[in-house]
Short mmCIF file of C-alpha atoms in Angstrom, two decimals:
data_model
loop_
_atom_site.label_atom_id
_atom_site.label_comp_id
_atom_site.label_asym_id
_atom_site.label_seq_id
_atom_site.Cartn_x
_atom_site.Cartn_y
_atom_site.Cartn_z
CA UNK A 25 111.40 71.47 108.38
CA UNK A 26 114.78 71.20 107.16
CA UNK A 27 114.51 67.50 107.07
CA UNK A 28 111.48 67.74 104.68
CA UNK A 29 113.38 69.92 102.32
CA UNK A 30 116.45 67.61 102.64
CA UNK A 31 114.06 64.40 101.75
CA UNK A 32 113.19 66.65 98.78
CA UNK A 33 109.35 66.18 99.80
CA UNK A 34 106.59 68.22 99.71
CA UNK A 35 105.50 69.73 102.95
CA UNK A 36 102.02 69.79 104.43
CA UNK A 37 102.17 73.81 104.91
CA UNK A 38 100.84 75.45 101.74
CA UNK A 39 97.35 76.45 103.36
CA UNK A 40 98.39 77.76 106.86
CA UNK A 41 101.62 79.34 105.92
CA UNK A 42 102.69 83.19 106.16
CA UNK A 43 103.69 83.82 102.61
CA UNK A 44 104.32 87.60 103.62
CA UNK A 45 107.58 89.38 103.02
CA UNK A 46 108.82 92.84 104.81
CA UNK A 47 107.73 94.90 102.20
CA UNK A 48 104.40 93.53 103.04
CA UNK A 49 104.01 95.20 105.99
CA UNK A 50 105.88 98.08 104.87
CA UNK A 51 102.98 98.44 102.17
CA UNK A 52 100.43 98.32 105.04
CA UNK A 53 101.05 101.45 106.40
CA UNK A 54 100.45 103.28 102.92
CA UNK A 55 104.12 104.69 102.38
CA UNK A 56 103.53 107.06 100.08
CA UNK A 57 100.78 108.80 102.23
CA UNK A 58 103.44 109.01 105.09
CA UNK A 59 105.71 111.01 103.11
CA UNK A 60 103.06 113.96 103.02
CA UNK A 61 102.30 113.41 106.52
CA UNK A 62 106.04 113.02 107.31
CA UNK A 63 106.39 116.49 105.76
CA UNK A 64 103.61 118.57 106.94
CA UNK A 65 104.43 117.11 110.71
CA UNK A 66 108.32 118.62 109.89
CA UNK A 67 107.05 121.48 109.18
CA UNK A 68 104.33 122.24 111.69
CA UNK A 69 107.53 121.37 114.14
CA UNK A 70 110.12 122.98 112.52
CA UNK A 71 108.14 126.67 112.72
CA UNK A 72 106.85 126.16 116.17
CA UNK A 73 107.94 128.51 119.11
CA UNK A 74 110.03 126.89 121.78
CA UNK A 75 112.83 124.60 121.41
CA UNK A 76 112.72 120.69 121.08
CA UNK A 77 116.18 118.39 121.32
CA UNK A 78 116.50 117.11 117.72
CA UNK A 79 116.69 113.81 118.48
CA UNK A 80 112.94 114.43 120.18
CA UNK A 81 112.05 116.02 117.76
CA UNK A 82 113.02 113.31 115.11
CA UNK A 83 111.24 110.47 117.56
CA UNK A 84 108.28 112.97 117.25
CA UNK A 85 107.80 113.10 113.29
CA UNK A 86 108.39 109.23 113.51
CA UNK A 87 105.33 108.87 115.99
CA UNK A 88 103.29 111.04 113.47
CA UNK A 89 104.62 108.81 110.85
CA UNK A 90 103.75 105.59 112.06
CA UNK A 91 100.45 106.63 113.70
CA UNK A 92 99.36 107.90 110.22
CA UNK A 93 100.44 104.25 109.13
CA UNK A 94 98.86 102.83 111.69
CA UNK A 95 95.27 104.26 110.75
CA UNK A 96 96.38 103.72 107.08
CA UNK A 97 96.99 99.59 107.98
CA UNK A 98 93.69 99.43 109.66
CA UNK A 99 92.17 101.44 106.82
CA UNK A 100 93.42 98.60 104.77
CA UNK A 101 92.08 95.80 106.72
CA UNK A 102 88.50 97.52 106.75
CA UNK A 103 88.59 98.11 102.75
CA UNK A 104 89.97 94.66 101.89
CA UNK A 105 86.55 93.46 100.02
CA UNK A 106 86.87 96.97 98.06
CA UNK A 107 90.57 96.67 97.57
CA UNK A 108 90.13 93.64 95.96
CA UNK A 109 87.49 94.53 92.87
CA UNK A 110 89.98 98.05 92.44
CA UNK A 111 92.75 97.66 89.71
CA UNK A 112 95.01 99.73 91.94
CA UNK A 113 94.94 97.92 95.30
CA UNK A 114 94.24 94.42 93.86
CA UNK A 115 97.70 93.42 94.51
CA UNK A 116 97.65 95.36 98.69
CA UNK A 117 98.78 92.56 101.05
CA UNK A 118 95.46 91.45 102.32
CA UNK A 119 93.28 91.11 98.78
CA UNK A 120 96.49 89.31 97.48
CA UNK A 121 96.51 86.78 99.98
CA UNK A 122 100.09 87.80 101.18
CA UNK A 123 98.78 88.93 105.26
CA UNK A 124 95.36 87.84 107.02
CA UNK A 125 92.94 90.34 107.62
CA UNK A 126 93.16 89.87 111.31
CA UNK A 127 97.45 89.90 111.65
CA UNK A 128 97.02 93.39 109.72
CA UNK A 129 94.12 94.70 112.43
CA UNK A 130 96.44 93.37 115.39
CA UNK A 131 99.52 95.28 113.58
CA UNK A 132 97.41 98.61 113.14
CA UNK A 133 95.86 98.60 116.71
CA UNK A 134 99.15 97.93 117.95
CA UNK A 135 101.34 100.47 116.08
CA UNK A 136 98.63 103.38 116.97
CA UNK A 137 98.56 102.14 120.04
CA UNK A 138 102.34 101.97 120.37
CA UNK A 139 102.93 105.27 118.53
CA UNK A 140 100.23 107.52 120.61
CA UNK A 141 102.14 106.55 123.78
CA UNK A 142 105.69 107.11 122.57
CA UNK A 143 104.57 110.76 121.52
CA UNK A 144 103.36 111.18 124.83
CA UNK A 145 106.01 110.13 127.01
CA UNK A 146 108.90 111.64 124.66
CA UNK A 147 106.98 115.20 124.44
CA UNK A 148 103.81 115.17 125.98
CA UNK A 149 100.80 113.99 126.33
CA UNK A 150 98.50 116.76 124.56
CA UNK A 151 100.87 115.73 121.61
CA UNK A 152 99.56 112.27 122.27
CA UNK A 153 95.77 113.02 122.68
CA UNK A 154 95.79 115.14 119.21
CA UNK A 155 97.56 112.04 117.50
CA UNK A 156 95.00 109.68 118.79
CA UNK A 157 92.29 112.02 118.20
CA UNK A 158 93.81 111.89 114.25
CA UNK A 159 93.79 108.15 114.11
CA UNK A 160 90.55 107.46 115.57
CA UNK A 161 89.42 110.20 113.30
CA UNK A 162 90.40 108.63 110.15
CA UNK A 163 89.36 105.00 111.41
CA UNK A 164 86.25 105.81 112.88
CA UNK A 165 84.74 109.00 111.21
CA UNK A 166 86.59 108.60 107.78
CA UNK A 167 87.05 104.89 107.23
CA UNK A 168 84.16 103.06 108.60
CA UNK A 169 81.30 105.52 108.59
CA UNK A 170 81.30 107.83 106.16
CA UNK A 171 83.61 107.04 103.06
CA UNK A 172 81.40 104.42 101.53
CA UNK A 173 78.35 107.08 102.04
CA UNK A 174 79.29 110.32 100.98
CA UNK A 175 80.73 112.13 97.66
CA UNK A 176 82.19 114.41 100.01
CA UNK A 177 84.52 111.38 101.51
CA UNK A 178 87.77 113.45 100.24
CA UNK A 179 86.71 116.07 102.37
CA UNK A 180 86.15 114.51 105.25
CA UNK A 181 89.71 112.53 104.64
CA UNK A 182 91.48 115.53 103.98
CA UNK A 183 91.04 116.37 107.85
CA UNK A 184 92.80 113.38 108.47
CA UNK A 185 95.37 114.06 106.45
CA UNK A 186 95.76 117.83 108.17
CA UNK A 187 96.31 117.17 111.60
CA UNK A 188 100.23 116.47 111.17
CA UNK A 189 100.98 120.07 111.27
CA UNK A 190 99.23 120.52 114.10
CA UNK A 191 100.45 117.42 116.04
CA UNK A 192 104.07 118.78 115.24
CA UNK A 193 103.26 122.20 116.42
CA UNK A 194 101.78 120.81 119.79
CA UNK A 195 105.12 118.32 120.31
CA UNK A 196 107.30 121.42 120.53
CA UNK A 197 104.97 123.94 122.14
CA UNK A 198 102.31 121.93 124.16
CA UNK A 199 99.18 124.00 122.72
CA UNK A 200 97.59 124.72 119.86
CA UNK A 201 98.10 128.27 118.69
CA UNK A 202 96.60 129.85 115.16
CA UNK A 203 99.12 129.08 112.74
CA UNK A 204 98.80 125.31 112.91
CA UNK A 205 95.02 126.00 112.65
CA UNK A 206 95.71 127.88 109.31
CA UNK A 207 97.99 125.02 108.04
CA UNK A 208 95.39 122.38 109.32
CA UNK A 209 92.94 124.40 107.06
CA UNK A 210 95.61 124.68 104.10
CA UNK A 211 95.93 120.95 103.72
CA UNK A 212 92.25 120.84 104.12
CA UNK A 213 91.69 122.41 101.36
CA UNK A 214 94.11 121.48 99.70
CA UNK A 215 92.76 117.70 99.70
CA UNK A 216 89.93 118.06 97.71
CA UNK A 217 91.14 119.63 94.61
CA UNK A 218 94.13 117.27 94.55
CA UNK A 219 91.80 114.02 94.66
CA UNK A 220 89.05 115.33 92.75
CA UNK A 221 91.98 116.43 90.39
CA UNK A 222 93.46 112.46 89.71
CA UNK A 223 89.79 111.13 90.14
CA UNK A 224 88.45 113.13 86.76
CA UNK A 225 90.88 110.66 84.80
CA UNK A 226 90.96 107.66 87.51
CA UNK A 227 87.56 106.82 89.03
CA UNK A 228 86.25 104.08 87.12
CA UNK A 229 88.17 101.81 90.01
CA UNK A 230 85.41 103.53 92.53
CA UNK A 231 82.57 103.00 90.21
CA UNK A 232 83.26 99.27 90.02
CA UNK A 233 83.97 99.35 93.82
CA UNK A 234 80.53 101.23 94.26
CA UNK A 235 83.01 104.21 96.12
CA UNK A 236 80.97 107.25 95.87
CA UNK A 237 83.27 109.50 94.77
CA UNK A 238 82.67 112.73 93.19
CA UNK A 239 82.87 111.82 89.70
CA UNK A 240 80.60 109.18 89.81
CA UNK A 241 78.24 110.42 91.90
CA UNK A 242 77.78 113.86 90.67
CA UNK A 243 79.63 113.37 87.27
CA UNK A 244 82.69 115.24 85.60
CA UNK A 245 80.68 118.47 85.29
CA UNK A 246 79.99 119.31 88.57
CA UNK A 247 83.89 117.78 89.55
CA UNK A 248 85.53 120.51 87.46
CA UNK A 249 82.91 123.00 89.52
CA UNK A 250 84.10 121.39 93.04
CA UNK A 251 87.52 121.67 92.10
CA UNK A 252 87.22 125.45 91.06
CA UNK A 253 85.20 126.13 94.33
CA UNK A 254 87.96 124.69 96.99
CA UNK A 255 90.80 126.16 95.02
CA UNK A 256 88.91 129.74 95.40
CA UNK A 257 88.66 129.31 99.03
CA UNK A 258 92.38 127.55 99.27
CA UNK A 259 94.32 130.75 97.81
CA UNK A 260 93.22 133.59 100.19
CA UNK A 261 93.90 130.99 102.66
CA UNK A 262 97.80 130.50 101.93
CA UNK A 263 98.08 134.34 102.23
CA UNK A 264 96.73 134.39 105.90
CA UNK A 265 99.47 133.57 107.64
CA UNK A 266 101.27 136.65 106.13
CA UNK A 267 98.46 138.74 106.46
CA UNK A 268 98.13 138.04 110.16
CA UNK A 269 101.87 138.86 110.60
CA UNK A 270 102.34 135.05 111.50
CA UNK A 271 105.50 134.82 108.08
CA UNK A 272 106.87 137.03 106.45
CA UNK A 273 107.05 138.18 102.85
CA UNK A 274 109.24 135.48 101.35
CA UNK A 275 106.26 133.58 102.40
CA UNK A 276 103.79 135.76 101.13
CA UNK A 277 105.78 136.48 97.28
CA UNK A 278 105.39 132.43 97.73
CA UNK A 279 101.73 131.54 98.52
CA UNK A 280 100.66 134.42 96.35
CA UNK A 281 102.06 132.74 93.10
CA UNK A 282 101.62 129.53 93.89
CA UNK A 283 97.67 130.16 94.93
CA UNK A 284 97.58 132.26 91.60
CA UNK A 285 99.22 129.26 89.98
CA UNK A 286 96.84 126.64 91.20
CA UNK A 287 93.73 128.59 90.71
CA UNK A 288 95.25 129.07 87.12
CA UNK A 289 95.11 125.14 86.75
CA UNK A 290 91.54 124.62 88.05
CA UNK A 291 90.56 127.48 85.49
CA UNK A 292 91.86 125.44 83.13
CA UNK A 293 90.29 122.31 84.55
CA UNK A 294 86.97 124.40 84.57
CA UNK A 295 87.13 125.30 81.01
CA UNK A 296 88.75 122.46 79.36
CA UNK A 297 86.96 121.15 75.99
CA UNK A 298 84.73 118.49 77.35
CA UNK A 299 81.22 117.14 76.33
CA UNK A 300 77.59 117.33 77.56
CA UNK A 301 78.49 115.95 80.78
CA UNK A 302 81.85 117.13 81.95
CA UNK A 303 84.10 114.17 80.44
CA UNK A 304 87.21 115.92 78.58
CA UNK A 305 87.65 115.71 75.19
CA UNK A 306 91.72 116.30 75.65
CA UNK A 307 92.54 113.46 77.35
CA UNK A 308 92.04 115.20 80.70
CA UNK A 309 95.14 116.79 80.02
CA UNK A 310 94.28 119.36 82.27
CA UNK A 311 93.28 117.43 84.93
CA UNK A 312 96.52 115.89 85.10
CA UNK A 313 98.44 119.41 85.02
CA UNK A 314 96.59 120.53 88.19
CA UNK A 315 97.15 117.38 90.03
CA UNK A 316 101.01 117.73 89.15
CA UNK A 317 100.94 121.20 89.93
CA UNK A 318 99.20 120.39 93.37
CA UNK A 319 102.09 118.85 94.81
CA UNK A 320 104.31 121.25 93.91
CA UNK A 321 101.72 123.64 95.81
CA UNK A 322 101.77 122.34 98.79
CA UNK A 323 105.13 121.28 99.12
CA UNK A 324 105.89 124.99 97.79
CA UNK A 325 104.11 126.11 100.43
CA UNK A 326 105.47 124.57 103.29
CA UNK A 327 108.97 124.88 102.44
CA UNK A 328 108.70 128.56 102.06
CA UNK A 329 107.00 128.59 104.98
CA UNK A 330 109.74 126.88 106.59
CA UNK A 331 112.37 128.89 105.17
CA UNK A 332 110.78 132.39 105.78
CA UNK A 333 110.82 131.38 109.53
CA UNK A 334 114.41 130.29 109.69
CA UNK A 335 115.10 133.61 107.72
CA UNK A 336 113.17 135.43 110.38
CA UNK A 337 114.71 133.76 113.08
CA UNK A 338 118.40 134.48 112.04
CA UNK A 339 116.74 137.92 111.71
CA UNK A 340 117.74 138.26 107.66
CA UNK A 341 114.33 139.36 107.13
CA UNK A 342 111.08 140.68 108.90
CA UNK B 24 98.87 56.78 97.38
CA UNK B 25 97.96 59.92 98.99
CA UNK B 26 94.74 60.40 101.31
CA UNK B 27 91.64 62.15 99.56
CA UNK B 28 92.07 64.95 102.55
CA UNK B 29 95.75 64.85 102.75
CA UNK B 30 96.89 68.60 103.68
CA UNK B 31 97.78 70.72 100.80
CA UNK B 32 101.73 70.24 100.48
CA UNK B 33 104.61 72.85 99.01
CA UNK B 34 106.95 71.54 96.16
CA UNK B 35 110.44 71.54 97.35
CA UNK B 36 111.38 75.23 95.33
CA UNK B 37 108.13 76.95 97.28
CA UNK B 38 109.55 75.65 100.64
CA UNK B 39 112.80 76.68 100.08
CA UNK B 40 110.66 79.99 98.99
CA UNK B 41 108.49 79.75 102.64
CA UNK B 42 112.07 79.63 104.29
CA UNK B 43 113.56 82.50 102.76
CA UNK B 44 110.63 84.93 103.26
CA UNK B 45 110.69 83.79 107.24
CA UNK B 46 114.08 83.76 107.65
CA UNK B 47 113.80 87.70 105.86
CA UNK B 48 110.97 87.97 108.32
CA UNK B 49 112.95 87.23 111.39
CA UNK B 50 115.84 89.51 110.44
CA UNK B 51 113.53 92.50 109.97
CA UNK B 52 111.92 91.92 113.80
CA UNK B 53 115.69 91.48 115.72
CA UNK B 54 116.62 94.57 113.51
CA UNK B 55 113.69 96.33 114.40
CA UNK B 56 114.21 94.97 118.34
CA UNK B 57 117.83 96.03 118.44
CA UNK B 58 116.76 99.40 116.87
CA UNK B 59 114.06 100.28 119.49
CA UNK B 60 116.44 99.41 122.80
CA UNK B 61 119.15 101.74 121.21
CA UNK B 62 116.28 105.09 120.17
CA UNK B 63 114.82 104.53 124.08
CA UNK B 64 118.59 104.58 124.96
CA UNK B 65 118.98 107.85 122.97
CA UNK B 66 115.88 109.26 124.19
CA UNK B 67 116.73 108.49 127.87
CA UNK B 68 119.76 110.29 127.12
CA UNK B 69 118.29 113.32 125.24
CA UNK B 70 115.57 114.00 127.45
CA UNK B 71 118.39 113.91 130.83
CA UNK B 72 120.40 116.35 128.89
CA UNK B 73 117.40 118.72 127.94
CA UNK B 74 116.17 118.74 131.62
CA UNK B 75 119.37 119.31 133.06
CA UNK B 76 120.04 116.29 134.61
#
C-alpha cells in the first residue's frame, strides 16, 4: 500500500474501502440518547436499597449505556432508507456511505449481545434479562413493527427509553420493587409530551419520510390536545413517590413545581394563537418553551430525587 | 491506456486520507482492547473484595 502511495499512483481501492472514522461508530449508538439513559440508569441505582461496589456499579450504568446503544445502532441499520430522505439523519453513518448496513447490524448484535452478558455476570442475571428484555423491546416491538404504523410510535418508544431506571434498580437490589415502577412510568410519560413538543415545529422530516407521527397524522390541533393530556396524567405521577412515603419532601416541594411548571407550558402550548388547524401563528414559540422546559423536568426530577434520598439516608431529613 | 473496467482508483491525497482514518481506526480497537483486560481486571478485583474473598 505504501508502495502505491510512494509511486504517487492511484490505488484500485475507492469502491471496497472503509471510509469510516471513530466517531462513526461513536454516532451509531445515538450519543445523545445515552446521556438520558446514562442518567435515569444512575439514578434508578443510586436510590436503590442495598449496597453495590462503585466500581460495579459504574460497569453497571456502562452496560445500560451501551445496550441502549446497541438497540440505538441496530435501530439505525433498520431506518437507513428513512434516514436517508430526513434532513436530520441524512448525514448518520450508513445513509452517508461512511459504514455498510451489515458492519453496523454485526456491531449492534454484538454490543447487546456483549453488554446483556457483562450486566449479568458483574451483578446478576435478572439485571441482564430486564436489559435484554429493553433491547429486544425497542428493536423488535418499537423499531421494526410498530414505528412506521402508528401515531402513537412515541409512546410505545418512550417504554424503551424507561426501563434504565429500572435496570439500575434491579443491578443493586436483584428485584423489582415499586419505585422503579413509578420512575419507569415517569419517563413514560414523560416521552410523549417531550417529542410531540419538538415535533409541532420539526415534523416535516417525518412527512417526507412517510413517519406517522402525530403531527402529520392527526395534525397540530389534536398534538397540542395529546400534549395537554400526558402532561395531566405525568404531574400527579411525580408526586407518587412522596405520597407513598417512597421520598421525602425535598422531593415532593420538587415534583410539585416542576409538574405545575410543565403543565403550565402545555397550557400554553394548548392555547397558543394558532389557525384553523392547530399550526401556530407565533412561531411555535411555545412549543419550543415546553420542550426546553422538559428537560429541565425530568432531569429536575431525578436529581431531587436523588438528593432527597442521600438526605434521608444521612438522616438530615425524613 | 487504462482498461474500460479498470477498478475505481484513489488519488494519492484520498489514500493518504484511507490511511489515516485506518490507522485512527486501529488505535481506537488496541485502546479499546487494552481498556477491557484492565475493567475485567478491576472487576475481578472488586467483586473478590465485595464477597470477602
Amino acid at each position: 500500500m505504501s508502495d502505491l502511495i510512494e509511486r504517487g499512483a492511484t490505488a484500485p481501492l475507492a469502491v471496497s474501502a472503509d471510509w469510516s472514522e471513530l466517531r462513526d461508530w461513536i454516532a451509531l449508538l445515538k450519543p445523545r440518547v445515552m446521556t438520558l439513559v446514562v442518567f435515569t440508569g444512575a439514578v434508578g441505582l443510586a436510590v436503590a436499597p442495598g449496597h453495590i461496589h462503585p466500581l460495579l456499579g459504574a460497569v453497571a450504568i456502562l452496560c445500560i449505556a451501551l445496550g441502549a446503544g446497541a438497540a440505538g445502532c441496530i435501530n439505525m441499520w433498520y431506518d437507513r432508507d428513512i434516514d436517508a430522505v430526513m434532513r436530520r439523519t441524512i448525514r448518520r453513518p450508513i445513509p452517508a456511505g461512511r459504514i455498510a448496513p451489515e458492519a453496523a447490524l454485526a456491531f449492534g448484535v454484538f454490543l447487546s449481545g456483549f453488554s446483556v452478558v457483562l450486566m449479568g455476570l458483574v451483578t446478576n442475571w435478572v439485571a441482564g434479562a430486564w436489559l435484554a428484555g429493553s433491547i429486544l423491546y425497542y428493536v423488535f416491538i418499537y423499531t421494526m413493527w410498530l414505528k412506521r404504523r402508528t401515531p402513537q410510535n412515541i409512546v410505545i418508544g418512550g417504554a424503551a427509553g424507561a426501563f434504565p431506571p429500572i435496570i439500575g434498580w434491579v443491578a443493586v437490589t436483584g428485584g423489582v420493587d415499586v419505585l422503579p415502577l413509578i420512575l419507569f412510568a415517569i419517563v413514560f410519560f414523560w416521552t410523549p409530551p417531550h417529542f410531540w413538543s419538538l415535533s409541532l415545529w420539526a415534523h416535516d422530516d417525518y412527512q417526507r419520510a412517510g413517519v406517522p407521527m402525530l403531527p402529520v397524522v392527526s395534525g397540530a390541533r389534536e398534538t397540542r390536545r395529546q400534549i395537554m393530556l400526558y402532561t395531566v396524567l405525568l404531574a400527579p405521577l411525580g408526586l407518587l413517590p412522596t405520597l407513598l412515603g417512597l421520598a421525602g419532601w425535598v422531593y415532593g416541594a420538587f415534583a410539585l413545581s416542576l409538574g405545575a411548571g410543565f403543565l403550565f407550558h402545555a397550557w400554553r402550548v394548548l392555547r397558543e394563537p394558532q389557525d384553523a388547524a392547530g399550526v401556530s401563528l407565533a412561531g411555535d414559540t411555545a412549543a419550543r418553551a415546553a420542550f426546553r422546559f422538559s428537560l429541565l423536568h425530568l432531569a429536575g426530577l431525578f436529581t431531587a430525587l436523588t438528593l432527597d434520598h442521600w438526605l434521608r439516608a444521612a438522616g438530615m431529613i425524613h | 491506456m487504462p482498461a474500460e473496467n479498470a477498478p475505481p482508483t484513489m488519488t494519492k491525497e484520498e489514500e493518504a486520507a484511507f490511511l489515516r482514518r485506518r490507522r485512527g481506526r486501529n488505535i481506537a480497537l488496541i485502546v479499546v482492547l487494552i481498556g477491557l483486560v484492565v475493567l475485567f481486571y478491576m472487576i475481578t478485583m472488586a467483586k473478590l473484595t465485595s464477597s470477602g474473598g
